[in-house]
Short mmCIF file of C-alpha atoms and ligand atoms in Angstrom, two decimals:
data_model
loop_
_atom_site.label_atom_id
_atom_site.label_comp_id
_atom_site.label_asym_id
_atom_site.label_seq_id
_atom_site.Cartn_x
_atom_site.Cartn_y
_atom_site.Cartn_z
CA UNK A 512 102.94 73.68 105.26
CA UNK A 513 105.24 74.66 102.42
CA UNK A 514 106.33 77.99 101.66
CA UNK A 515 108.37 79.49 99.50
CA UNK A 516 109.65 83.05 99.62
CA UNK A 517 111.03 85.13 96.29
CA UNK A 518 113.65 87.71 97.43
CA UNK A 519 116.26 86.81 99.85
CA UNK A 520 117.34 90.04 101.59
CA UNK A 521 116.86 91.56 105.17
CA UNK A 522 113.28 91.00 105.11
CA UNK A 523 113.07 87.61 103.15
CA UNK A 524 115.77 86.15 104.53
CA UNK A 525 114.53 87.05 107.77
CA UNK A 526 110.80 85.78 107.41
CA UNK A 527 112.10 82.80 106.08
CA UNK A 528 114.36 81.86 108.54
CA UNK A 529 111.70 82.97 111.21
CA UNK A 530 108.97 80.83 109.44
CA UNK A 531 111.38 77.97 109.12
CA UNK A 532 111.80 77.98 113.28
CA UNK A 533 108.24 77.48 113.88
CA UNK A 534 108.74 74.28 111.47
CA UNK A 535 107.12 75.35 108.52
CA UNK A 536 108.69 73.99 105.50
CA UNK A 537 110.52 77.44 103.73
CA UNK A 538 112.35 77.85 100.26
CA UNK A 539 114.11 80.82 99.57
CA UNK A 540 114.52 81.72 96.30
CA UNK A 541 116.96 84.42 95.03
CA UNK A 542 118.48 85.53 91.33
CA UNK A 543 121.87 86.47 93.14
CA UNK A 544 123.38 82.92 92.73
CA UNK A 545 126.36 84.20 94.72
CA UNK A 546 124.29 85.15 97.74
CA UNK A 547 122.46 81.32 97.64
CA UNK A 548 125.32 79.33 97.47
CA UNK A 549 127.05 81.20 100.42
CA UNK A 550 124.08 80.74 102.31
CA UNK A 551 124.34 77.06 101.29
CA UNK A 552 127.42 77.08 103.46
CA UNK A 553 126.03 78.99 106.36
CA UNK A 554 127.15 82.82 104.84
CA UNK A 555 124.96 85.66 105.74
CA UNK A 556 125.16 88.02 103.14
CA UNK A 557 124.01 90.50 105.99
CA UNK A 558 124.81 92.07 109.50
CA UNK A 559 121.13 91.03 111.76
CA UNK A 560 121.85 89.75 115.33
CA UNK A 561 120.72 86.63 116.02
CA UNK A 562 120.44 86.03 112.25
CA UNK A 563 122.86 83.66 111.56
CA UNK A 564 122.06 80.50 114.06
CA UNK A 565 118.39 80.46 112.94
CA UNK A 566 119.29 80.09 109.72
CA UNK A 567 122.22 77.45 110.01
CA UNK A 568 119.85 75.24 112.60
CA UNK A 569 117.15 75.17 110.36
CA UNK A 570 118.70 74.81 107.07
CA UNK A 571 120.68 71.58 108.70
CA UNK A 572 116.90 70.52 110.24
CA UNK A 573 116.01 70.44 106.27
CA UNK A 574 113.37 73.07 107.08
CA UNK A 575 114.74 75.40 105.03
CA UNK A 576 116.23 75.02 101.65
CA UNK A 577 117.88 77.58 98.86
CA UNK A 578 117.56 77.97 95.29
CA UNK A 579 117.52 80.36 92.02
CA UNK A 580 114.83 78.64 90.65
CA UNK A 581 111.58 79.45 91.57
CA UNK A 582 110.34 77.37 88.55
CA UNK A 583 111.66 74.49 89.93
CA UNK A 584 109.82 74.44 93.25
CA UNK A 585 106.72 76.89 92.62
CA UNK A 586 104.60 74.04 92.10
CA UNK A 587 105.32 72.15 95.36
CA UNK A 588 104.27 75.04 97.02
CA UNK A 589 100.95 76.37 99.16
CA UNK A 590 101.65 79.84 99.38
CA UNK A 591 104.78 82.00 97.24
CA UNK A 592 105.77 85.17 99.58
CA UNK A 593 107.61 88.50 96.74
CA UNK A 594 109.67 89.95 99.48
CA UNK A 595 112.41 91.32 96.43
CA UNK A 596 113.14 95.31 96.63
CA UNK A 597 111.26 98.24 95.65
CA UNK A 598 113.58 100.96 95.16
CA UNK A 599 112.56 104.34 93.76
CA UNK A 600 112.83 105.03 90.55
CA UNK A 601 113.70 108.37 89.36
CA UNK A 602 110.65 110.35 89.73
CA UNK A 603 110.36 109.13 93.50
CA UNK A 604 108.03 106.13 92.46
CA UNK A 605 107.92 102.79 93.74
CA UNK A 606 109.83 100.34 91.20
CA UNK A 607 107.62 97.81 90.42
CA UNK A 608 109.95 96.15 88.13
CA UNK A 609 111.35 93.09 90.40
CA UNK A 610 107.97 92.29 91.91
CA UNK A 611 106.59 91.75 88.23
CA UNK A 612 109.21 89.83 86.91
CA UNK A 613 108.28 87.67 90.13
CA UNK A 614 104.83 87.60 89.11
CA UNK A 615 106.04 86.94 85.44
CA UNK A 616 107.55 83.53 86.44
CA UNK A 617 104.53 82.61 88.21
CA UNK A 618 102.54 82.97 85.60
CA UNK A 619 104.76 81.22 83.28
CA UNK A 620 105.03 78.35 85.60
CA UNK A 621 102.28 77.82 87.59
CA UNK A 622 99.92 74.35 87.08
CA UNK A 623 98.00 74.13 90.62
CA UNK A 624 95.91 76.98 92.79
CA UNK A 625 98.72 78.99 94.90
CA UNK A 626 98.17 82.23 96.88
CA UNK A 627 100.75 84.83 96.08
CA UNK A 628 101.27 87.19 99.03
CA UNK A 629 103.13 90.51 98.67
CA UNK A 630 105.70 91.12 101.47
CA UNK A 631 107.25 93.51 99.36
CA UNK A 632 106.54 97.12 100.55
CA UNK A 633 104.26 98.40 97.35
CA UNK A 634 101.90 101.24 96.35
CA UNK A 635 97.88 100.57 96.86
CA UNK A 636 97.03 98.47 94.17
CA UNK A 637 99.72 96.36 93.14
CA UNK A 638 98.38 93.37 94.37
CA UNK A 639 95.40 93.47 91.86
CA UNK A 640 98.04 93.85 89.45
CA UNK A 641 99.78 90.94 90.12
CA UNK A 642 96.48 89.43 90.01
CA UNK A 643 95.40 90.53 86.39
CA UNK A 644 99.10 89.81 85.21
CA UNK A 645 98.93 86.26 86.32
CA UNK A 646 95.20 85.76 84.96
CA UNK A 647 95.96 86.97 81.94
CA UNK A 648 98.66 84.90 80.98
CA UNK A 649 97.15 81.93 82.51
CA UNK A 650 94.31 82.50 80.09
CA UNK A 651 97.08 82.62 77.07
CA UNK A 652 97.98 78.99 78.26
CA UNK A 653 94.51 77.73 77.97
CA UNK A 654 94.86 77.20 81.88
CA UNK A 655 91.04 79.20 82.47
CA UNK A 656 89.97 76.91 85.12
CA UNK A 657 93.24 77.31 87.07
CA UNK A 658 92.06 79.94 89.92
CA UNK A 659 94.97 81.57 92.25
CA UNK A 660 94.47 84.22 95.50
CA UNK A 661 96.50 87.41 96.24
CA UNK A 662 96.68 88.83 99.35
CA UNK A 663 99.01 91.80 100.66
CA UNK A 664 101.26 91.10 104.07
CA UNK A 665 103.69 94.22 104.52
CA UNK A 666 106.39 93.76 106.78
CA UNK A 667 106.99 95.98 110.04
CA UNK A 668 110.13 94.15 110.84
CA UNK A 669 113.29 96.78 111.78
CA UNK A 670 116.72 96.57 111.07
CA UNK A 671 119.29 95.41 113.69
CA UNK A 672 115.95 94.26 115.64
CA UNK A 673 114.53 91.84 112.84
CA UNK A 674 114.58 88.40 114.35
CA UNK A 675 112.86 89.57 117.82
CA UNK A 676 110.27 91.64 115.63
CA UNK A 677 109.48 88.76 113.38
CA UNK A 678 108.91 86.16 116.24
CA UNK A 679 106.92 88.41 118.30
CA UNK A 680 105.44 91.32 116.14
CA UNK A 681 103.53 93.95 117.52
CA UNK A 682 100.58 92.72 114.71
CA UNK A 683 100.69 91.03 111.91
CA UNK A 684 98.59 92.98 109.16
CA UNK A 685 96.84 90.83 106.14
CA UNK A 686 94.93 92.05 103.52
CA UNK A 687 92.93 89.27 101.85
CA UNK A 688 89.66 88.80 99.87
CA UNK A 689 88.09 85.41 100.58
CA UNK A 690 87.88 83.17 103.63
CA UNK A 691 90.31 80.62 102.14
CA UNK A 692 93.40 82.82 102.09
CA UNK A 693 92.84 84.17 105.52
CA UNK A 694 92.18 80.77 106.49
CA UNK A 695 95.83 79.85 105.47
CA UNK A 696 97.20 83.02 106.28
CA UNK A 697 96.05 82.51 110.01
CA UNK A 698 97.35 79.15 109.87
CA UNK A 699 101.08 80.31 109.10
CA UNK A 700 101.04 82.83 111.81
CA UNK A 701 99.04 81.33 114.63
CA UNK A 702 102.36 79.65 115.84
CA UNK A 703 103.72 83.35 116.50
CA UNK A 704 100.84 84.51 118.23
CA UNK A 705 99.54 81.99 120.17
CA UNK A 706 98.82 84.00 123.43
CA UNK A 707 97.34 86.99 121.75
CA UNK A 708 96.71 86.46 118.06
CA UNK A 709 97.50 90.07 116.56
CA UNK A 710 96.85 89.07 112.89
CA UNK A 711 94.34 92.09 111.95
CA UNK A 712 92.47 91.40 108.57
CA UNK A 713 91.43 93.87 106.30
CA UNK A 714 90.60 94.40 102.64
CA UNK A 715 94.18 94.43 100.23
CA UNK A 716 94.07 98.22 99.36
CA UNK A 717 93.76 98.94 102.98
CA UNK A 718 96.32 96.46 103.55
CA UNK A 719 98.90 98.22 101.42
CA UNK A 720 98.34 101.39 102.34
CA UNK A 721 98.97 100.67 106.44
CA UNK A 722 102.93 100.04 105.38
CA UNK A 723 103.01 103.23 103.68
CA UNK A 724 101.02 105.28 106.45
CA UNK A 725 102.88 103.52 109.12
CA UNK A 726 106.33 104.60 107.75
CA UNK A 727 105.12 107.72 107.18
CA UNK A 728 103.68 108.27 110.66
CA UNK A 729 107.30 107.59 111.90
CA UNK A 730 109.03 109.20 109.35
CA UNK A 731 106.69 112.42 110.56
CA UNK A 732 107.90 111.95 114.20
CA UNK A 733 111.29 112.06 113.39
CA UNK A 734 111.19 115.06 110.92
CA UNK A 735 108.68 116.94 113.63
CA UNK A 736 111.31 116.39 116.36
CA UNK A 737 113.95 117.62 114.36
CA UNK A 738 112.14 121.28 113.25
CA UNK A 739 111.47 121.49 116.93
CA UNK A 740 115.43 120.68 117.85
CA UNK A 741 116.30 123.17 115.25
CA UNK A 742 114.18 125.43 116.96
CA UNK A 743 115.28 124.95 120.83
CA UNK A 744 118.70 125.52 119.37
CA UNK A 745 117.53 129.04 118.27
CA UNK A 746 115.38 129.87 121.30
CA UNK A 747 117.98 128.65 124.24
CA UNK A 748 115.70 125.34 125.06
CA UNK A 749 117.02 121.78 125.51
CA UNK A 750 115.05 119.12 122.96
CA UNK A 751 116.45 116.33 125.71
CA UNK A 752 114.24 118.14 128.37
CA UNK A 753 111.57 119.48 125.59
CA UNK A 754 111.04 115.47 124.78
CA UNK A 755 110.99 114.41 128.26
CA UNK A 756 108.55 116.29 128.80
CA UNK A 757 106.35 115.92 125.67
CA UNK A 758 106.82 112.21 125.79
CA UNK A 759 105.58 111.54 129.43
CA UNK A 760 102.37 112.53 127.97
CA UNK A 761 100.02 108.96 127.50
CA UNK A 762 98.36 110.37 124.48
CA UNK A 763 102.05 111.33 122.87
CA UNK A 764 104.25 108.36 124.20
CA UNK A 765 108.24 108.00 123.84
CA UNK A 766 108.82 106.21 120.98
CA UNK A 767 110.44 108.10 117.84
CA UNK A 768 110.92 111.42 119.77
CA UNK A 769 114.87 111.43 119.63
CA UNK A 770 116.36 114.61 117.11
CA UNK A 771 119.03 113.75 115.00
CA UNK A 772 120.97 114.15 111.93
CA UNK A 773 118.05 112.77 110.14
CA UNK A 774 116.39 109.51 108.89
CA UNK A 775 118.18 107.37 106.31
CA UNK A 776 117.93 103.46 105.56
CA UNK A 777 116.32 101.35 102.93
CA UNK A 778 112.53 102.31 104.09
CA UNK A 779 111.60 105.12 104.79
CA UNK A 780 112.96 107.34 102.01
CA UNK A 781 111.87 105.58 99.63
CA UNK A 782 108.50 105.07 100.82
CA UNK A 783 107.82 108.65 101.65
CA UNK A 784 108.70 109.30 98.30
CA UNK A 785 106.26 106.61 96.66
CA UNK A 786 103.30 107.72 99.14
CA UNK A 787 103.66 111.23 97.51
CA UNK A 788 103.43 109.82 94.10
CA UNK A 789 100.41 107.72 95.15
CA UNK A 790 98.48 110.85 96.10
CA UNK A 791 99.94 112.13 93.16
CA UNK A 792 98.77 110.06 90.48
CA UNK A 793 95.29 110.36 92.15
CA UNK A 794 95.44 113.98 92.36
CA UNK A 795 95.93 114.69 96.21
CA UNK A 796 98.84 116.80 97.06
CA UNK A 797 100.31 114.92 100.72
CA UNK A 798 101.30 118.13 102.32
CA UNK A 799 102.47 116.48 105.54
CA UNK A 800 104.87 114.11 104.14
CA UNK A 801 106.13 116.51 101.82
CA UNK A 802 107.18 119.08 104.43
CA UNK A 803 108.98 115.43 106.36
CA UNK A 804 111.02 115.30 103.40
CA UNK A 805 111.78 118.54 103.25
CA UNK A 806 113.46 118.75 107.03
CA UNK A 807 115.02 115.80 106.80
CA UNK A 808 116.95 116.90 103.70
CA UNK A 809 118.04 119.53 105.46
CA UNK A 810 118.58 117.95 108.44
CA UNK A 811 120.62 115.55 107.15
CA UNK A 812 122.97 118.43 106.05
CA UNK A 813 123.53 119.96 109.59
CA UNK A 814 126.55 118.08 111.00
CA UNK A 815 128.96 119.68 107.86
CA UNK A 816 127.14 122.52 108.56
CA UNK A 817 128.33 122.62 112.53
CA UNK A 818 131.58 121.53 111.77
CA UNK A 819 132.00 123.86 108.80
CA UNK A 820 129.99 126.81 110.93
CA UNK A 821 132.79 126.13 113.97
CA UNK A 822 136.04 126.77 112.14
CA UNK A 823 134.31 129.51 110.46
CA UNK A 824 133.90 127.84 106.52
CA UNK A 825 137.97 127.56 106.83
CA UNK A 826 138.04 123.63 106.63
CA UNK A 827 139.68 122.85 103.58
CA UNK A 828 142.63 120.28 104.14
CA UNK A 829 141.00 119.84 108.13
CA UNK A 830 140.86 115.80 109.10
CA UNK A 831 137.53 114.40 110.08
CA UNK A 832 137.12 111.18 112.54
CA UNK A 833 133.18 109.82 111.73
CA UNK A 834 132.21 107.41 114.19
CA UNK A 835 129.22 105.25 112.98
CA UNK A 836 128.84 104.39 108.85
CA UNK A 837 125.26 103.05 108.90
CA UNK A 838 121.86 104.06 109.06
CA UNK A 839 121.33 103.02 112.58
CA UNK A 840 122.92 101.08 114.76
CA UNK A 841 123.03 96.86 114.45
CA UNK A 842 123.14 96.57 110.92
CA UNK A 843 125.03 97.04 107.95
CA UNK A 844 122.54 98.93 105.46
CA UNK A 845 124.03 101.92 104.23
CA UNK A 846 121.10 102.95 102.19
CA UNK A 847 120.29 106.72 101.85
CA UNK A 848 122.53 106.68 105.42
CA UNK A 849 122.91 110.75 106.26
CA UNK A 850 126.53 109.63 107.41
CA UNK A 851 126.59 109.68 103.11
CA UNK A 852 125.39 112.98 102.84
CA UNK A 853 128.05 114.02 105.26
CA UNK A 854 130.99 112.46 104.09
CA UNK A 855 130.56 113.67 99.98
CA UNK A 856 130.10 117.60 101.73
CA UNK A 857 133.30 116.76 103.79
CA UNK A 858 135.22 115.37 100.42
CA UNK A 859 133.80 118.08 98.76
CA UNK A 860 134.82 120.91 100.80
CA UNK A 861 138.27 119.21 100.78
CA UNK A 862 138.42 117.30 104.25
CA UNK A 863 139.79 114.29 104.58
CA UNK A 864 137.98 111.67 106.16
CA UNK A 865 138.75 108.51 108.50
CA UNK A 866 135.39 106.36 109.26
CA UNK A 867 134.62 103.47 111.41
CA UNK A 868 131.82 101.36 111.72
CA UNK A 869 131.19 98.19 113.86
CA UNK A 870 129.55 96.65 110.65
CA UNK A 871 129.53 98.63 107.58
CA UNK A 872 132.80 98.65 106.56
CA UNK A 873 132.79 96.29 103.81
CA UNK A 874 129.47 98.03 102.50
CA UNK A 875 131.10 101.27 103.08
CA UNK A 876 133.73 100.81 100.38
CA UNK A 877 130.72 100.14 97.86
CA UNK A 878 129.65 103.23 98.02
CA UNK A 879 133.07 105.80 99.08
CA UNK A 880 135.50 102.70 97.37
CA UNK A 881 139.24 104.93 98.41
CA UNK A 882 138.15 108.57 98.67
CA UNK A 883 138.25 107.88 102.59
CA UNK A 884 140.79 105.93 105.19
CA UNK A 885 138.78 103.16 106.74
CA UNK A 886 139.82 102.98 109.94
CA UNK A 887 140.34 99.64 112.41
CA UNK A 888 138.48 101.01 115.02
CA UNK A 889 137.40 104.13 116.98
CA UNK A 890 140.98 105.17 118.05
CA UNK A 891 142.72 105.01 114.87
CA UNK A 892 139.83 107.59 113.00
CA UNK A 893 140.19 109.67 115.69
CA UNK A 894 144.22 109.52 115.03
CA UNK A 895 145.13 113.74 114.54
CA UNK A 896 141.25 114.67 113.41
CA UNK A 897 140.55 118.24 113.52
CA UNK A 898 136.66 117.00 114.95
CA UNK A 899 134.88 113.91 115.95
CA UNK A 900 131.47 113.73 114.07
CA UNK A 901 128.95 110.77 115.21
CA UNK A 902 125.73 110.27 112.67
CA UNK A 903 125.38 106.58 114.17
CA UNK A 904 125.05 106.37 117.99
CA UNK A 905 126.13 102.86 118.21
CA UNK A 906 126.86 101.27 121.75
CA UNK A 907 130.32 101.02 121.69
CA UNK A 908 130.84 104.98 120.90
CA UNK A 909 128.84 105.95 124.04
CA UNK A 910 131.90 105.33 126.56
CA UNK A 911 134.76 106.03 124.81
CA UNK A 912 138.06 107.26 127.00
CA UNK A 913 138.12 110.90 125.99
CA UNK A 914 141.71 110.61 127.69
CA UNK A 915 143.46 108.91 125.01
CA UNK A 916 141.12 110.66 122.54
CA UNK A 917 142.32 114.06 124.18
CA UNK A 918 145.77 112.74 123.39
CA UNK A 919 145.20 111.60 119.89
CA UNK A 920 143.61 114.41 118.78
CA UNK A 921 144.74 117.67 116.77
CA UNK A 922 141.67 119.48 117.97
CA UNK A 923 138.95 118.82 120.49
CA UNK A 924 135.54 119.13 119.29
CA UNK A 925 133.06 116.74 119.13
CA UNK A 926 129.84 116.47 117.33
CA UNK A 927 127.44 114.37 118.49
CA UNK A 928 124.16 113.44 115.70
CA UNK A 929 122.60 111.39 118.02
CA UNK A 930 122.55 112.94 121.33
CA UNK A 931 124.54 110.00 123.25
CA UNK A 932 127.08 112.28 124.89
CA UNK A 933 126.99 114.98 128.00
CA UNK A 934 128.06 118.55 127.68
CA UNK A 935 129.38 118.96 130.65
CA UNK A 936 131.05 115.79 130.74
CA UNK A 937 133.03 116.03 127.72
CA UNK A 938 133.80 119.63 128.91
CA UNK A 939 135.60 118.44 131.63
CA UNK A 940 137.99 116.02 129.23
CA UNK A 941 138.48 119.49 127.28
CA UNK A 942 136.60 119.21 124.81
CA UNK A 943 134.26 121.80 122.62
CA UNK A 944 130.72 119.42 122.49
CA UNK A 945 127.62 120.38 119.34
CA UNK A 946 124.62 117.84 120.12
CA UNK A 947 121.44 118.54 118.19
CA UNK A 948 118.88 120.92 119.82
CA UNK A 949 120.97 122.08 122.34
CA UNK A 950 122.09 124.98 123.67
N1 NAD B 737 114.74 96.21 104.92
C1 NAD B 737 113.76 96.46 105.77
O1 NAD B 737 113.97 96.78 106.93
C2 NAD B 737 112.31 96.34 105.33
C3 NAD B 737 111.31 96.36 106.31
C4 NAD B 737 109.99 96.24 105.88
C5 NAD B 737 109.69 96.13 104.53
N2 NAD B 737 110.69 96.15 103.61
C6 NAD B 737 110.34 96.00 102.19
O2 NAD B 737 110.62 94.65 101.81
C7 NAD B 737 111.07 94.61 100.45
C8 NAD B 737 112.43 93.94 100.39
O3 NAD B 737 113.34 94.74 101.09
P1 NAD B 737 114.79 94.21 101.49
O4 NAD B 737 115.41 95.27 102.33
O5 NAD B 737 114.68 92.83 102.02
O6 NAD B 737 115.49 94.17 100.04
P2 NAD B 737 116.93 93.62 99.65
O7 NAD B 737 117.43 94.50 98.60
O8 NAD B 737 117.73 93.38 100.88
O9 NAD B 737 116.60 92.18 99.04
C9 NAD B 737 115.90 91.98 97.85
C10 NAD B 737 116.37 90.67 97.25
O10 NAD B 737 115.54 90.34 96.15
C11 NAD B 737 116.35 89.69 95.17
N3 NAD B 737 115.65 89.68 93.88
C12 NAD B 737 115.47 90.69 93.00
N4 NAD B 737 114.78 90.27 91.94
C13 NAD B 737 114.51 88.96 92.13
C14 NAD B 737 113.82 87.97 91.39
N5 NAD B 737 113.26 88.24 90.21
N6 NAD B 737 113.74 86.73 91.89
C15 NAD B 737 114.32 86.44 93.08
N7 NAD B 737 114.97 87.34 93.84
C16 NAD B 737 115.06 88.59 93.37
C17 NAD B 737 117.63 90.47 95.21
O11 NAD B 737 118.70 89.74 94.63
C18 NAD B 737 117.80 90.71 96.71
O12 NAD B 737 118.56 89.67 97.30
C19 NAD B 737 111.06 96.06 99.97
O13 NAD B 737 109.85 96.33 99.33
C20 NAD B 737 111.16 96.86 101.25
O14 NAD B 737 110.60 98.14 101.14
C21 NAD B 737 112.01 96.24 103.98
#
């Protein structure tokens, strides 16, 4: 089977890489011309464990092949995957922009029956537009007889966990409208599920709407935990025994229970946003989702607010060590990260700031270029900070020695946005510990 797959980023990089191991033939096209040719020579352009052998071993296997030009190979193919970004715009809507130049070039180029599948993560209905941009410009070049399929396949794959999440997905969701495309459709992925095949079919609209209701869904855990941290920290509970608790319960489960400084990365922002402007433009008010947004902006806020809160709003020309630059742990995506929201309140209020991240660093100085030190690792941010602030719990923060931090530091507090440290246990290093929905 050949495949080719329009957008070359975390999630089409990914899926073609992943598609490639299972030996289906895979072309990845991308516009960055920069990002192919590195690839060419075995450069990830991002951080994903596991990533980078995949790719290597399959491009040398001649499995899976690079270009720019999706002219040049669209017609060679059996199915074309748009897996290219859909940021917001300014009103909070879904950008449809890239995905229709994708489906411009199609259209432009295409001589033989293809089915176009949308990986991208897009509001109900795009698909069909896809579809009526493509017909009608096929019917401008006389090509009436030339039929084509859409179908919708949104990705579930995470961050930092994308290879294992491709190769084994939880379910593999398809939205098609005729027996031939779920035909092929079942073909591509029966080699991932061959024990249990988790492929559930479903009408397109339906399709597209299960990305934006899962997200949402999760998004809603997180922002629900957090109101209910915020509130233990008021009342005298603990959220670490509160979500024990809750999560033991069959019908509630663990998953997505953990308080924090708030949600961030190249999902779920965005798509709360666009799900809001797809009730919206239909004239339903999504009440829920609106009220997620609303905590997690102001969760997102509440580390400045402890530090600023525990030296009593006198912080101006105080040194801040943050620990962790990315959204979550294992990958480099700084996107929306709340370690951003931090860091411009700290520069802001006049604190200087010393990060380190395992990964981010390079995509760190896109976005704060010299307003901050970048440090070389954990020790040297911490080097005389008035406070230790963590928005990113990854592993190698969770043991630090507190000794030599005790040592290093002008001041001992220590505030944790992810929960990954012990009261009691940094109390006994000496130092002053603020956790998130504790007391
Ligand atoms: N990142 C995730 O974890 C994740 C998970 C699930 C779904 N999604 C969705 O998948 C889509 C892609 O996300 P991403 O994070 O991989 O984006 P990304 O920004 O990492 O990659 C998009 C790529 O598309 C390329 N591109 C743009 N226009 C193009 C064109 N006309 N032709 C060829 N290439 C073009 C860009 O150069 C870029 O390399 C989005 O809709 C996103 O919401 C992302």
């Amino acid at each position: 089977m050949k495949i080719a797959i329009v957008g070359t980023g975390y999630v089409g990089l990914v899926s073609g890489a992943c598609f490639a191991e299972m030996g289906v033939d895979v072309t990845c096209v991308d516009i960055n011309s920069e990002k192919i040719e590195g690839l060419k020579q075995g450069i990830i352009p991002i951080y994903e464990p596991g990533l980078k052998n995949i790719v290597i071993r399959n491009y040398e296997a001649d499995r899976l092949h690079f270009t720019t030009s999706l002219p040049s190979v669209l017609n060679d193919m059996e199915i074309i995957f748009i897996a290219v970004g859909t940021p917001s715009d300014e009103e909070g809507n879904a950008n449809l922009s890239y995905v229709m130049t994708v489906a411009n070039t199609i259209a432009d180029h295409m001589e033989k029956p293809l089915l176009i599948v949308t990986k991208s993560t897009v509001p109900v209905g795009t698909s069909y537009q896809i579809r009526e941009v493509i017909r009608k410009r096929l019917d401008e070049r006389g090509l009436q007889e030339l039929n084509f399929d859409v179908a919708s396949n949104p990705e579930f794959l995470k961050e930092g966990a994308a290879v294992n999440d491709f190769m084994s997905p939880d379910r593999v969701v398809v939205g098609v409208e005729n027996k031939g495309a779920e035909e092929l459709m079942s073909k591509l992925y029966h080699p991932f599920l061959l024990n249990n095949f988790r492929v559930i079919f479903m009408d397109i609209l339906s399709s597209e709407m299960t990305k934006y209701a899962s997200n949402a869904m999760l998004a809603t855990r997180i922002s629900f935990m957090n109101d209910i941290a915020n509130l233990c920290e008021l009342v005298g509970a603990d959220v670490n025994m509160v979500r024990r608790g809750m999560g033991s319960d069959s019908r509630i489960g663990r998953s997505f229970l953990y308080p924090g400084c708030g949600y961030g990365g190249s999902c779920f922002p965005k798509d709360i946003r666009a799900i809001m402007k797809v009730g919206e433009d239909v004239g339903y008010e999504m009440k829920v989702i609106k009220a997620v947004e609303e905590v997690n902006n102001s969760q997102k806020a509440i580390l400045f607010h402890k530090f600023s809160r525990y030296f009593n709003s006198d912080i101006k020309g105080k040194t801040v060590a943050v620990w962790g630059l990315a959204f979550k742990p294992e990958t480099d995506d700084m996107r929306d990260a709340p370690s951003l929201t931090l860091i411009e309140s700290l520069l802001e209020a006049g604190v200087s700031v010393r990060a380190y991240d395992p990964a981010a660093m390079q995509e760190a100085r896109k976005y704060m270029d010299s307003k901050i030190y970048y440090a070389t690792d954990i020790y040297d941010a911490a080097n005389e900070a008035d406070a230790l602030i963590v928005p990113t719990e990854w592993k190698e923060f969770r043991l630090p020695n507190w000794s030599i931090l005790k040592k290093i530091m002008n001041n001992h507090l220590v505030i944790d946005g992810r929960n990954i440290y012990n009261k009691e246990d940094l109390a006994s290093y000496g130092f002053e510990y603020r956790g998130i929905g504790q007391k």
